[in-house]
Amino acid sequence: MIINFCDVLNMELLEKGIICKIIKKYNQLERYYIGSYFCSQYFLHMDFLEEFFSKYENGVKSTLVIPIFTEKDLKKGKEKIEEIFRFWGNCLDEVTVNDLGMLFYINQNHQNIKVNLGRLFWKNSRDQTNGECHEEEIYPTILPIIKDFGLSYCIKALELDKTNNKIYINAGVEQGCEIRYHSPFCYITTGNICKFASVHKAIEKKFRPNCSCNMECQNIYERYEERYGKNVELYRIGRAIYLFIQKVNINNAILDYQSIYFPFLELSHSFERNVFSL
Amino acid sequence: MKILAPLNDINYLEKFIVAGADEFYLGFYDNSWFDLFGKYSDINRLSGFAKYSNKYNFFQMIDVVKNIKDRGYTVYVTMNANTYGKDQIDYVEKNYLPYFIEAGVDGIIISDLALAKKIRDYNMPVIASTMCAVYNSDIAKVLQTMGIERMILPRDMSLDEIGLICRQTPSIEYEVFFMRNGCVFSDSFCLGMHGPGYESLCVLSRNCMKKIYTTCNERDKVELNDHLYNARFHNDACGMCALYRLNNMKIGALKIVGRVDNPDAICSDIEVTRKNLLLLEQCTSESDFLNKIQIPCQTVKTCDFGFSCYYPEVRF
């Protein structure tokens, strides 16, 4: 079992014992995912690593997930990565990257670290309101590109979202490469303009790309419920919108896979929240 | 800086040229492609809108390209669907590339790096679409090693960041979004389906019934934020006030977005952009330029608070 704490883990959850309850629920826990897929602000301001690793490391390895940094955060992002490796490198044995630039950086500076290709590398369309699901053969065309760059050897796993009822991965995948699927939330869109980060901004300063914030996303989320009479199970969590998929059968023609579980609903139900409909 | 305009109707080519456009981009449809690969296999990002956004079939598009080239102008073809399978890339190589080369297409706007590599094998230039997510100079440099020398920067970037990337990678030609059709998400990572029968995520997220869950006690702030995001933000978009700074950054091309938009409105945007570029040559400072700038008529009344600005930091 892999538990994904990306974009949601914070000091308050640790101090209130909520993380402890979630971890205790799952036997055979083999890995944590820490970091962010979607937000450089979250990644740069992670202040809970000491607390988390000191309490929960216990022989369970962690994967550092690195978002795509925009130019202004690129240098700071790399400094943060180096700081994390310096202090907690013994807890981390792999990283997940979401862009080619970071793949090159990690390969050049941490050659002993295995790298996963994160969910942002895969761009097959996802239907959100139409109930029709379709079979689609996923051919990861980025892999030959990475092979041309001579970096295939450092790729440990491909991380995918469950975008269809059936997903086939053909022989384009290198021997020994793992497949990991995110569950039960499938990301369908994201961007650098964070709606929640603007809650406390003056009107004329709202909705700027990758702006500074007070981590409002840790205290707000949205659930989209109904459109044209149809149920829509969409969630806005941080910068991303996800489709909640409870049951998807994965038919993988070639390879076994592992699930990366995102316990967002358990985390969110731990807090008493104001709820209002709009 | 060049003005890059979408062309979805050959009858507007002359008007766009007179208005001041320097370059053109267009897409196409191909029923054989959909017969072979299925209705969900896009040729470009707007395939879901069928002939509304891609008026011409492949061979008609090639004729349009030849028309543009005969006039001495630059033309790009978009092949920027989310992703392409290996069979589709092979299809492009066999069925499209020879005609692109023969017609003199100046470059293919791509999203998929495997497709880019295939096109580059024939020495045809490729332009990295905003779908390539060139958010920083590291990414730009990797793409440059693949022979990609022109890149479209994402919409959700600030002017400062655009300037930083330009300084870090001066040998790359950059294109920026300039007029029309703002987007609340990242083109690169917005993976909902676009087209009839599917409501785009940006529209759905604004109009859907929803519940907001919060531990924050400031309901009024949360509601106001939600209202402004839904009702006001990026209903349209304009970057005109940023022209001075973009020029200083040596941006290569200004993209007017909107292959599905009213061509008369696009023509008007080309005209006002050309007028402001001429004005720029006479201005000695940004404040001088901003005092004299001609604002596009459809955005004058939406200029408040920067909600319709591609680069609101200039005025706000």
Coordinates of C-alpha atoms in Angstrom, one line a residue:
Chain A
M1 CA 0.0 0.0 0.0
I2 CA 1.2 3.5 -0.9
I3 CA -0.4 6.4 0.8
N4 CA -0.3 9.7 -1.1
F5 CA -0.1 12.7 1.3
C6 CA 0.8 15.2 -1.5
D7 CA -0.7 18.6 -1.3
V8 CA -2.7 17.9 1.8
L9 CA -0.3 17.1 4.6
N10 CA 0.3 19.9 7.1
M11 CA 1.4 20.4 10.7
E12 CA -2.2 20.7 12.0
L13 CA -3.0 17.2 10.8
L14 CA 0.1 15.8 12.4
E15 CA -0.4 17.6 15.7
K16 CA -4.0 16.5 16.0
G17 CA -3.1 12.9 15.4
I18 CA -5.2 12.6 12.3
I19 CA -2.3 11.3 10.2
C20 CA -1.6 8.7 12.9
K21 CA -5.2 7.4 12.6
I22 CA -5.0 7.1 8.9
I23 CA -1.7 5.3 8.9
K24 CA -2.8 2.9 11.5
K25 CA -5.8 1.9 9.3
Y26 CA -3.6 0.3 6.7
N27 CA -1.6 -2.8 7.1
Q28 CA 1.4 -3.5 4.9
L29 CA 2.2 0.1 4.4
E30 CA 5.2 0.2 2.2
R31 CA 5.5 3.8 1.1
Y32 CA 4.5 7.4 1.6
Y33 CA 4.3 10.0 -1.0
I34 CA 5.2 13.5 0.2
G35 CA 5.4 16.7 -1.7
S36 CA 3.2 18.1 -4.4
Y37 CA 2.1 17.4 -7.9
F38 CA 0.5 20.7 -8.6
C39 CA 1.7 23.5 -6.4
S40 CA 5.2 25.0 -6.0
Q41 CA 3.9 27.2 -3.1
Y42 CA 2.9 24.1 -1.1
F43 CA 6.2 22.4 -1.9
L44 CA 8.3 25.4 -0.9
H45 CA 6.5 25.9 2.3
M46 CA 6.5 22.3 3.6
D47 CA 7.4 22.8 7.3
F48 CA 6.2 19.5 8.6
L49 CA 8.9 17.1 7.4
E50 CA 10.8 16.9 10.7
E51 CA 7.6 16.1 12.6
F52 CA 6.4 13.6 10.0
F53 CA 9.6 11.6 9.5
S54 CA 10.5 11.5 13.2
K55 CA 7.1 10.0 14.0
Y56 CA 6.2 7.9 11.0
E57 CA 9.3 6.8 9.2
N58 CA 9.6 3.5 11.0
G59 CA 11.3 1.7 8.1
V60 CA 8.6 2.9 5.6
K61 CA 10.3 4.6 2.7
S62 CA 9.1 7.8 1.2
T63 CA 8.9 9.2 -2.3
L64 CA 9.5 12.9 -2.8
V65 CA 7.0 14.3 -5.3
I66 CA 8.2 17.4 -7.1
P67 CA 5.8 19.8 -8.9
I68 CA 6.7 21.8 -12.0
F69 CA 8.3 25.0 -10.9
T70 CA 7.7 28.2 -12.8
E71 CA 10.8 30.2 -13.5
K72 CA 10.7 32.5 -10.4
D73 CA 10.6 29.4 -8.1
L74 CA 13.0 27.2 -10.0
K75 CA 16.1 28.1 -8.0
K76 CA 14.2 28.1 -4.7
G77 CA 12.7 24.8 -5.7
K78 CA 16.1 23.2 -6.3
E79 CA 17.4 24.6 -3.0
K80 CA 14.4 23.1 -1.2
I81 CA 15.0 19.7 -2.8
E82 CA 18.6 19.8 -1.7
E83 CA 17.7 20.8 1.8
I84 CA 15.2 17.9 1.9
F85 CA 17.8 15.4 0.7
R86 CA 20.4 16.8 3.1
F87 CA 18.2 16.4 6.2
W88 CA 15.9 13.5 5.3
G89 CA 17.7 11.7 2.5
N90 CA 17.8 8.5 4.4
C91 CA 14.0 8.4 4.4
L92 CA 13.7 9.0 0.7
D93 CA 14.7 6.4 -1.9
E94 CA 13.0 7.8 -4.9
V95 CA 11.5 11.0 -6.4
T96 CA 8.6 11.6 -8.7
V97 CA 9.1 14.3 -11.3
N98 CA 6.5 15.9 -13.5
D99 CA 8.6 17.5 -16.2
L100 CA 11.7 16.8 -18.3
G101 CA 13.7 19.7 -16.8
M102 CA 13.4 18.2 -13.3
L103 CA 14.2 14.7 -14.6
F104 CA 17.5 16.0 -16.0
Y105 CA 18.2 17.9 -12.8
I106 CA 17.7 14.9 -10.5
N107 CA 19.7 12.7 -12.8
Q108 CA 22.6 15.1 -12.9
N109 CA 22.6 15.8 -9.1
H110 CA 21.3 12.6 -7.5
Q111 CA 22.3 9.7 -9.7
N112 CA 21.7 7.1 -7.1
I113 CA 18.0 8.1 -6.8
K114 CA 15.4 6.3 -8.8
V115 CA 12.8 8.5 -10.5
N116 CA 9.2 8.0 -11.3
L117 CA 7.4 9.8 -14.1
G118 CA 4.5 11.6 -12.4
R119 CA 0.9 11.9 -13.4
L120 CA 1.5 15.2 -15.3
F121 CA 3.4 13.4 -18.0
W122 CA 0.2 11.6 -19.2
K123 CA -2.3 13.7 -21.1
N124 CA -5.0 11.5 -22.4
S125 CA -8.4 13.2 -22.3
R126 CA -10.7 12.4 -19.4
D127 CA -14.5 12.7 -19.6
Q128 CA -16.1 14.2 -16.6
T129 CA -19.7 14.7 -17.2
N130 CA -20.6 12.3 -19.9
G131 CA -21.2 8.8 -18.4
E132 CA -19.7 7.1 -21.4
C133 CA -16.3 5.5 -20.7
H134 CA -14.2 4.3 -23.4
E135 CA -11.4 2.0 -24.0
E136 CA -8.2 3.7 -24.9
E137 CA -4.9 2.3 -25.5
I138 CA -2.3 4.3 -23.7
Y139 CA 1.0 4.3 -25.4
P140 CA 3.4 6.4 -23.3
T141 CA 5.2 8.2 -26.2
I142 CA 7.4 10.1 -23.8
L143 CA 9.3 7.0 -23.0
P144 CA 11.2 6.7 -26.3
I145 CA 12.1 10.4 -25.9
I146 CA 13.5 9.7 -22.5
K147 CA 15.3 6.7 -24.0
D148 CA 16.9 8.9 -26.6
F149 CA 18.2 11.1 -23.8
G150 CA 19.8 8.1 -22.3
L151 CA 17.7 8.3 -19.1
S152 CA 15.5 5.2 -19.3
Y153 CA 17.7 3.4 -16.8
C154 CA 16.7 5.7 -13.9
I155 CA 13.0 5.4 -14.5
K156 CA 11.5 3.2 -11.8
A157 CA 7.8 3.7 -12.2
L158 CA 5.1 5.3 -14.3
E159 CA 2.3 6.9 -12.4
L160 CA -1.1 7.1 -14.1
D161 CA -4.6 8.2 -13.3
K162 CA -7.5 5.9 -13.8
T163 CA -8.9 7.7 -16.8
N164 CA -10.8 4.9 -18.4
N165 CA -12.6 1.7 -17.6
K166 CA -9.9 -0.3 -19.3
I167 CA -6.4 0.8 -19.8
Y168 CA -3.9 -1.2 -21.8
I169 CA -0.2 -0.5 -21.7
N170 CA 1.7 -2.0 -24.6
A171 CA 5.2 -3.1 -24.9
G172 CA 6.5 0.5 -25.1
V173 CA 7.2 0.2 -21.5
E174 CA 10.7 -0.9 -20.5
Q175 CA 11.2 -4.2 -18.8
G176 CA 11.1 -3.9 -15.0
C177 CA 9.3 -0.6 -15.0
E178 CA 6.5 -0.5 -12.4
I179 CA 3.0 0.9 -13.1
R180 CA 1.3 2.8 -10.3
Y181 CA -2.2 4.1 -10.4
H182 CA -3.6 6.9 -8.4
S183 CA -6.8 6.1 -6.5
P184 CA -9.6 7.0 -6.0
F185 CA -9.1 10.6 -7.3
C186 CA -8.3 11.1 -11.0
Y187 CA -7.0 14.6 -11.7
I188 CA -8.5 16.2 -14.8
T189 CA -7.3 19.8 -14.7
T190 CA -5.0 22.1 -12.9
G191 CA -3.1 25.3 -13.5
N192 CA -1.0 28.0 -11.8
I193 CA -3.9 30.2 -11.0
C194 CA -5.2 29.1 -7.6
K195 CA -8.8 30.1 -6.8
F196 CA -8.3 29.6 -3.1
A197 CA -5.1 31.5 -2.8
S198 CA -7.1 34.6 -3.8
V199 CA -9.6 34.5 -0.9
H200 CA -7.7 37.0 1.1
K201 CA -6.3 39.0 -1.7
A202 CA -7.6 42.5 -2.6
I203 CA -10.0 42.4 -5.5
E204 CA -7.5 43.8 -8.0
K205 CA -4.8 41.3 -7.0
K206 CA -6.9 38.2 -7.3
F207 CA -6.2 35.2 -9.5
R208 CA -2.6 35.9 -10.4
P209 CA -0.5 33.0 -11.6
N210 CA 1.5 31.2 -8.9
C211 CA 1.0 34.0 -6.4
S212 CA 2.0 33.8 -2.7
C213 CA -0.7 32.6 -0.3
N214 CA -1.6 31.6 3.2
M215 CA -2.1 27.9 2.3
E216 CA -5.9 28.6 2.1
C217 CA -6.2 25.3 0.3
Q218 CA -5.6 23.4 3.5
N219 CA -8.8 24.8 4.8
I220 CA -11.1 24.9 1.8
Y221 CA -12.2 22.5 -0.8
E222 CA -15.2 22.3 -3.2
R223 CA -17.4 19.5 -4.3
Y224 CA -19.3 19.9 -7.6
E225 CA -22.6 18.1 -7.4
E226 CA -25.0 18.5 -10.1
R227 CA -25.2 19.8 -13.6
Y228 CA -28.1 19.6 -16.0
G229 CA -29.7 17.0 -13.7
K230 CA -26.6 14.7 -13.7
N231 CA -24.5 13.9 -10.8
V232 CA -21.0 15.1 -11.1
E233 CA -18.4 13.9 -8.5
L234 CA -15.8 16.5 -9.0
Y235 CA -13.6 18.0 -6.3
R236 CA -11.5 21.1 -6.3
I237 CA -8.6 20.4 -4.0
G238 CA -5.9 23.0 -4.0
R239 CA -5.0 23.9 -7.6
A240 CA -6.4 20.7 -9.1
I241 CA -9.9 19.4 -10.0
Y242 CA -10.3 15.7 -9.6
L243 CA -12.9 13.2 -10.6
F244 CA -13.8 10.8 -7.8
I245 CA -13.9 7.3 -9.2
Q246 CA -14.8 4.6 -6.8
K247 CA -14.6 1.6 -9.0
V248 CA -12.5 1.2 -12.1
N249 CA -11.3 -2.2 -13.3
I250 CA -7.8 -1.9 -14.6
N251 CA -7.2 -4.4 -17.4
N252 CA -3.5 -4.2 -17.8
A253 CA -2.4 -6.4 -20.7
I254 CA 1.2 -6.7 -19.7
L255 CA 2.2 -5.5 -16.3
D256 CA 1.1 -5.7 -12.7
Y257 CA 0.3 -2.5 -11.0
Q258 CA 0.3 -0.9 -7.6
S259 CA -2.2 1.6 -6.2
I260 CA -1.3 5.0 -4.8
Y261 CA -4.1 5.8 -2.4
F262 CA -5.1 9.4 -1.7
P263 CA -6.9 9.5 1.6
F264 CA -8.4 13.0 1.0
L265 CA -12.0 12.2 2.1
E266 CA -10.8 10.6 5.4
L267 CA -8.6 13.7 6.1
S268 CA -11.3 16.1 5.2
H269 CA -13.9 14.4 7.4
S270 CA -11.7 14.7 10.4
F271 CA -12.5 18.4 10.6
E272 CA -15.7 20.0 11.4
R273 CA -16.3 22.3 8.5
N274 CA -18.7 25.0 7.6
V275 CA -20.5 23.9 4.5
F276 CA -22.4 26.1 2.2
S277 CA -24.0 25.6 -1.2
L278 CA -23.6 28.0 -4.1
Chain B
M1 CA 7.3 41.5 -32.6
K2 CA 5.1 39.7 -35.1
I3 CA 1.3 39.4 -35.0
L4 CA 0.2 35.8 -35.3
A5 CA -3.5 35.4 -36.2
P6 CA -5.8 32.4 -36.4
L7 CA -7.2 31.8 -39.9
N8 CA -10.3 29.8 -40.2
D9 CA -11.7 31.4 -43.3
I10 CA -9.7 32.1 -46.5
N11 CA -12.0 34.9 -47.3
Y12 CA -10.5 36.9 -44.4
L13 CA -6.8 36.4 -45.4
E14 CA -6.7 39.7 -47.3
K15 CA -8.5 41.6 -44.6
F16 CA -6.1 40.2 -41.9
I17 CA -3.1 41.1 -44.0
V18 CA -4.3 44.7 -44.5
A19 CA -5.1 44.9 -40.8
G20 CA -1.5 44.0 -40.0
A21 CA -1.1 40.3 -39.4
D22 CA 2.4 38.9 -40.1
E23 CA 1.8 35.2 -39.5
F24 CA -1.1 32.8 -39.5
Y25 CA -2.0 29.5 -37.9
L26 CA -4.7 27.0 -38.8
G27 CA -6.0 23.5 -38.3
F28 CA -7.9 21.0 -40.3
Y29 CA -10.1 18.0 -40.0
D30 CA -9.7 14.6 -41.6
N31 CA -12.5 12.0 -41.6
S32 CA -10.1 9.2 -42.5
W33 CA -8.2 9.9 -39.2
F34 CA -11.4 9.6 -37.2
D35 CA -12.5 6.5 -39.1
L36 CA -9.1 4.9 -38.3
F37 CA -8.4 6.1 -34.8
G38 CA -11.9 6.7 -33.4
K39 CA -13.9 9.8 -32.5
Y40 CA -11.9 10.6 -29.4
S41 CA -8.6 10.8 -31.2
D42 CA -8.1 14.5 -31.8
I43 CA -6.0 15.8 -34.6
N44 CA -5.6 19.1 -32.8
R45 CA -6.9 20.7 -29.6
L46 CA -10.1 21.8 -31.1
S47 CA -11.0 18.7 -33.0
G48 CA -13.9 18.2 -30.6
F49 CA -15.6 21.3 -32.2
A50 CA -15.4 19.6 -35.5
K51 CA -15.8 21.8 -38.6
Y52 CA -16.8 24.8 -36.4
S53 CA -13.1 25.2 -35.5
N54 CA -11.5 23.3 -38.3
K55 CA -13.4 24.5 -41.4
Y56 CA -11.1 22.8 -43.9
N57 CA -10.3 19.2 -44.6
F58 CA -6.7 18.3 -45.0
F59 CA -6.3 19.1 -48.7
Q60 CA -8.4 22.2 -48.5
M61 CA -6.1 23.3 -45.7
I62 CA -3.1 22.7 -47.9
D63 CA -4.6 24.9 -50.6
V64 CA -5.1 27.6 -48.0
V65 CA -1.4 27.2 -47.0
K66 CA -0.3 27.6 -50.6
N67 CA -2.4 30.7 -50.9
I68 CA -0.8 32.2 -47.8
K69 CA 2.7 31.3 -49.0
D70 CA 2.0 32.8 -52.5
R71 CA 1.3 36.1 -50.6
G72 CA 4.6 35.8 -48.9
Y73 CA 3.4 35.2 -45.4
T74 CA 4.3 32.7 -42.7
V75 CA 1.9 29.9 -41.9
Y76 CA 1.9 27.3 -39.2
V77 CA -0.4 24.2 -38.9
T78 CA -1.6 23.0 -35.5
M79 CA -1.2 19.4 -34.5
N80 CA -1.5 20.0 -30.7
A81 CA -3.9 17.3 -29.5
N82 CA -3.3 16.2 -25.9
T83 CA -1.4 13.1 -27.1
Y84 CA -0.8 10.9 -30.1
G85 CA -0.3 7.2 -30.3
K86 CA 2.5 5.6 -32.3
D87 CA 0.1 4.6 -35.1
Q88 CA -1.1 8.2 -35.3
I89 CA 2.5 9.5 -35.5
D90 CA 3.2 7.0 -38.3
Y91 CA 0.0 8.2 -40.1
V92 CA 1.2 11.8 -39.9
E93 CA 4.5 10.9 -41.3
K94 CA 3.0 9.0 -44.2
N95 CA -0.1 11.1 -45.0
Y96 CA 0.5 14.6 -43.9
L97 CA 4.2 15.4 -43.8
P98 CA 5.0 15.1 -47.5
Y99 CA 2.2 17.6 -48.2
F100 CA 3.3 20.0 -45.5
I101 CA 6.8 20.0 -46.9
E102 CA 5.6 20.4 -50.5
A103 CA 3.2 23.3 -49.6
G104 CA 6.0 25.1 -47.7
V105 CA 4.4 25.1 -44.3
D106 CA 6.7 27.1 -42.0
G107 CA 6.3 24.9 -39.0
I108 CA 4.0 22.6 -37.1
I109 CA 2.7 23.6 -33.7
I110 CA 3.1 20.4 -31.6
S111 CA 2.2 19.2 -28.2
D112 CA 3.7 15.7 -28.3
L113 CA 7.4 15.4 -28.2
A114 CA 7.5 12.1 -30.0
L115 CA 5.5 13.8 -32.9
A116 CA 8.0 16.7 -32.7
K117 CA 10.9 14.3 -33.1
K118 CA 9.3 12.6 -36.1
I119 CA 8.7 16.0 -37.8
R120 CA 12.2 17.2 -37.0
D121 CA 13.6 14.1 -38.7
Y122 CA 12.4 15.8 -41.9
N123 CA 14.0 19.1 -40.9
M124 CA 10.7 20.8 -40.7
P125 CA 10.5 23.4 -37.9
V126 CA 8.3 22.7 -34.9
I127 CA 6.8 25.1 -32.5
A128 CA 6.3 23.9 -28.9
S129 CA 2.7 24.5 -28.1
T130 CA 1.5 25.8 -24.8
M131 CA 0.6 22.1 -24.3
C132 CA 4.4 21.5 -23.8
A133 CA 4.2 23.3 -20.5
V134 CA 7.4 25.4 -20.9
Y135 CA 7.1 26.9 -17.4
N136 CA 10.8 27.3 -16.8
S137 CA 14.1 27.7 -18.6
D138 CA 15.2 24.1 -17.7
I139 CA 12.3 22.7 -19.7
A140 CA 13.0 25.1 -22.5
K141 CA 16.6 24.0 -22.7
V142 CA 15.6 20.4 -22.9
L143 CA 13.2 21.1 -25.8
Q144 CA 15.9 23.1 -27.5
T145 CA 18.2 20.1 -27.5
M146 CA 15.5 18.4 -29.6
G147 CA 15.8 21.1 -32.2
I148 CA 12.8 23.2 -31.1
E149 CA 13.7 26.8 -31.5
R150 CA 10.3 28.5 -31.1
M151 CA 8.0 28.0 -28.1
I152 CA 4.6 29.3 -26.9
L153 CA 4.7 30.2 -23.3
P154 CA 1.7 29.2 -21.1
R155 CA -1.0 31.7 -20.4
D156 CA -0.7 31.3 -16.6
M157 CA 2.7 33.0 -16.3
S158 CA 3.5 36.5 -15.1
L159 CA 5.4 39.0 -17.1
D160 CA 8.3 38.8 -14.7
E161 CA 8.6 35.1 -15.3
I162 CA 8.4 35.5 -19.0
G163 CA 11.2 38.0 -18.8
L164 CA 13.3 35.7 -16.7
I165 CA 12.9 32.8 -19.1
C166 CA 13.7 35.1 -22.1
R167 CA 16.9 36.2 -20.4
Q168 CA 17.9 32.7 -19.5
T169 CA 17.4 31.4 -23.0
P170 CA 18.0 34.2 -25.5
S171 CA 18.4 32.0 -28.5
I172 CA 14.9 30.7 -28.3
E173 CA 12.1 32.6 -30.0
Y174 CA 9.1 32.9 -27.7
E175 CA 5.5 33.5 -28.6
V176 CA 3.0 34.7 -25.9
F177 CA -0.8 34.8 -25.6
F178 CA -1.9 38.3 -26.4
M179 CA -5.5 38.7 -27.2
R180 CA -8.8 36.9 -26.6
N181 CA -10.0 33.8 -24.8
G182 CA -8.4 33.7 -21.3
C183 CA -8.3 30.4 -19.5
V184 CA -8.6 29.7 -15.8
F185 CA -6.6 26.5 -16.1
S186 CA -3.3 25.4 -17.7
D187 CA -3.7 24.5 -21.4
S188 CA -0.9 22.0 -20.8
F189 CA -2.8 20.1 -18.1
C190 CA -6.5 20.7 -18.8
L191 CA -7.6 17.2 -19.8
G192 CA -11.4 17.4 -19.9
M193 CA -13.0 16.8 -23.3
H194 CA -13.7 19.8 -25.5
G195 CA -16.6 19.8 -27.8
P196 CA -20.3 19.3 -28.3
G197 CA -21.7 16.9 -25.8
Y198 CA -19.0 17.8 -23.2
E199 CA -19.1 20.9 -21.1
S200 CA -15.6 22.3 -20.7
L201 CA -14.3 22.1 -17.2
C202 CA -13.9 25.9 -16.9
V203 CA -17.6 26.4 -17.7
L204 CA -18.7 23.5 -15.5
S205 CA -16.7 24.6 -12.5
R206 CA -18.2 28.1 -12.7
N207 CA -21.8 27.1 -13.3
C208 CA -22.3 23.8 -11.4
M209 CA -24.1 23.5 -8.2
K210 CA -21.5 23.0 -5.6
K211 CA -20.7 22.8 -1.9
I212 CA -17.8 24.7 -0.4
Y213 CA -16.3 23.0 2.7
T214 CA -14.2 25.2 4.9
T215 CA -12.8 25.6 8.4
C216 CA -12.5 29.3 7.7
N217 CA -15.1 31.5 9.3
E218 CA -14.9 34.2 6.7
R219 CA -17.8 33.1 4.6
D220 CA -18.2 36.5 3.0
K221 CA -14.7 36.5 1.7
V222 CA -15.0 32.9 0.3
E223 CA -18.3 33.7 -1.4
L224 CA -17.0 37.0 -2.9
N225 CA -14.0 35.2 -4.2
D226 CA -16.2 32.5 -5.7
H227 CA -18.5 35.0 -7.3
L228 CA -15.7 37.0 -8.9
Y229 CA -13.9 33.9 -10.2
N230 CA -17.1 32.6 -11.7
A231 CA -18.6 35.8 -13.0
R232 CA -15.7 38.1 -13.9
F233 CA -12.4 36.3 -14.3
H234 CA -11.1 35.7 -17.8
N235 CA -14.4 35.9 -19.6
D236 CA -12.2 37.6 -22.2
A237 CA -8.5 38.4 -22.1
C238 CA -6.3 41.2 -23.5
G239 CA -2.6 41.8 -23.1
M240 CA -2.4 45.2 -24.9
C241 CA -1.0 47.1 -21.9
A242 CA 1.9 44.7 -21.7
L243 CA 3.2 45.5 -25.1
Y244 CA 6.0 47.8 -24.0
R245 CA 7.4 45.2 -21.6
L246 CA 7.0 42.3 -24.1
N247 CA 8.9 44.3 -26.6
N248 CA 11.7 44.9 -24.2
M249 CA 11.9 41.2 -23.5
K250 CA 12.3 40.7 -27.3
I251 CA 9.2 38.4 -27.6
G252 CA 9.0 37.0 -31.1
A253 CA 5.3 36.8 -31.7
L254 CA 2.0 38.0 -30.2
K255 CA -0.7 35.3 -30.5
I256 CA -4.2 36.3 -31.1
V257 CA -6.3 33.4 -30.0
G258 CA -9.5 32.2 -31.4
R259 CA -9.9 29.9 -34.4
V260 CA -13.6 29.6 -33.5
D261 CA -14.1 33.3 -32.9
N262 CA -15.8 35.9 -35.1
P263 CA -13.2 36.8 -37.8
D264 CA -14.4 40.4 -37.9
A265 CA -13.6 40.7 -34.2
I266 CA -10.2 39.1 -34.8
C267 CA -9.6 41.5 -37.6
S268 CA -10.3 44.4 -35.3
D269 CA -7.8 43.0 -32.7
I270 CA -5.1 42.7 -35.4
E271 CA -5.7 46.3 -36.4
V272 CA -5.5 47.7 -32.9
T273 CA -2.4 45.6 -32.1
R274 CA -0.7 46.9 -35.3
K275 CA -1.6 50.5 -34.3
N276 CA -0.2 50.1 -30.9
L277 CA 3.0 48.4 -32.2
L278 CA 3.5 51.5 -34.4
L279 CA 2.8 53.7 -31.4
L280 CA 5.4 51.8 -29.4
E281 CA 8.1 52.9 -31.8
Q282 CA 7.4 56.5 -30.9
C283 CA 7.1 56.1 -27.2
T284 CA 10.1 56.8 -24.9
S285 CA 8.7 55.1 -21.8
E286 CA 6.1 52.7 -20.6
S287 CA 4.0 55.4 -19.0
D288 CA 4.2 57.4 -22.3
F289 CA 2.9 54.3 -24.1
L290 CA 0.1 53.6 -21.5
N291 CA -1.1 57.2 -21.8
K292 CA -1.4 57.0 -25.5
I293 CA -2.4 53.3 -26.0
Q294 CA -5.6 52.4 -27.9
I295 CA -7.6 49.9 -26.0
P296 CA -9.5 47.3 -28.0
C297 CA -13.1 48.4 -28.0
Q298 CA -14.6 45.2 -26.6
T299 CA -12.4 45.2 -23.5
V300 CA -12.7 48.9 -22.5
K301 CA -15.6 48.2 -20.2
T302 CA -14.0 45.1 -18.8
C303 CA -10.7 46.7 -17.9
D304 CA -11.6 47.2 -14.3
F305 CA -9.7 45.3 -11.7
G306 CA -7.7 43.4 -14.2
F307 CA -10.1 40.4 -14.5
S308 CA -9.8 40.5 -18.3
C309 CA -6.0 41.0 -18.4
Y310 CA -3.6 38.4 -19.5
Y311 CA -1.0 40.5 -17.6
P312 CA -2.8 42.5 -15.0
E313 CA 0.4 43.4 -13.1
V314 CA 1.0 46.3 -15.6
R315 CA -2.0 48.3 -14.5
F316 CA -2.9 46.7 -11.1

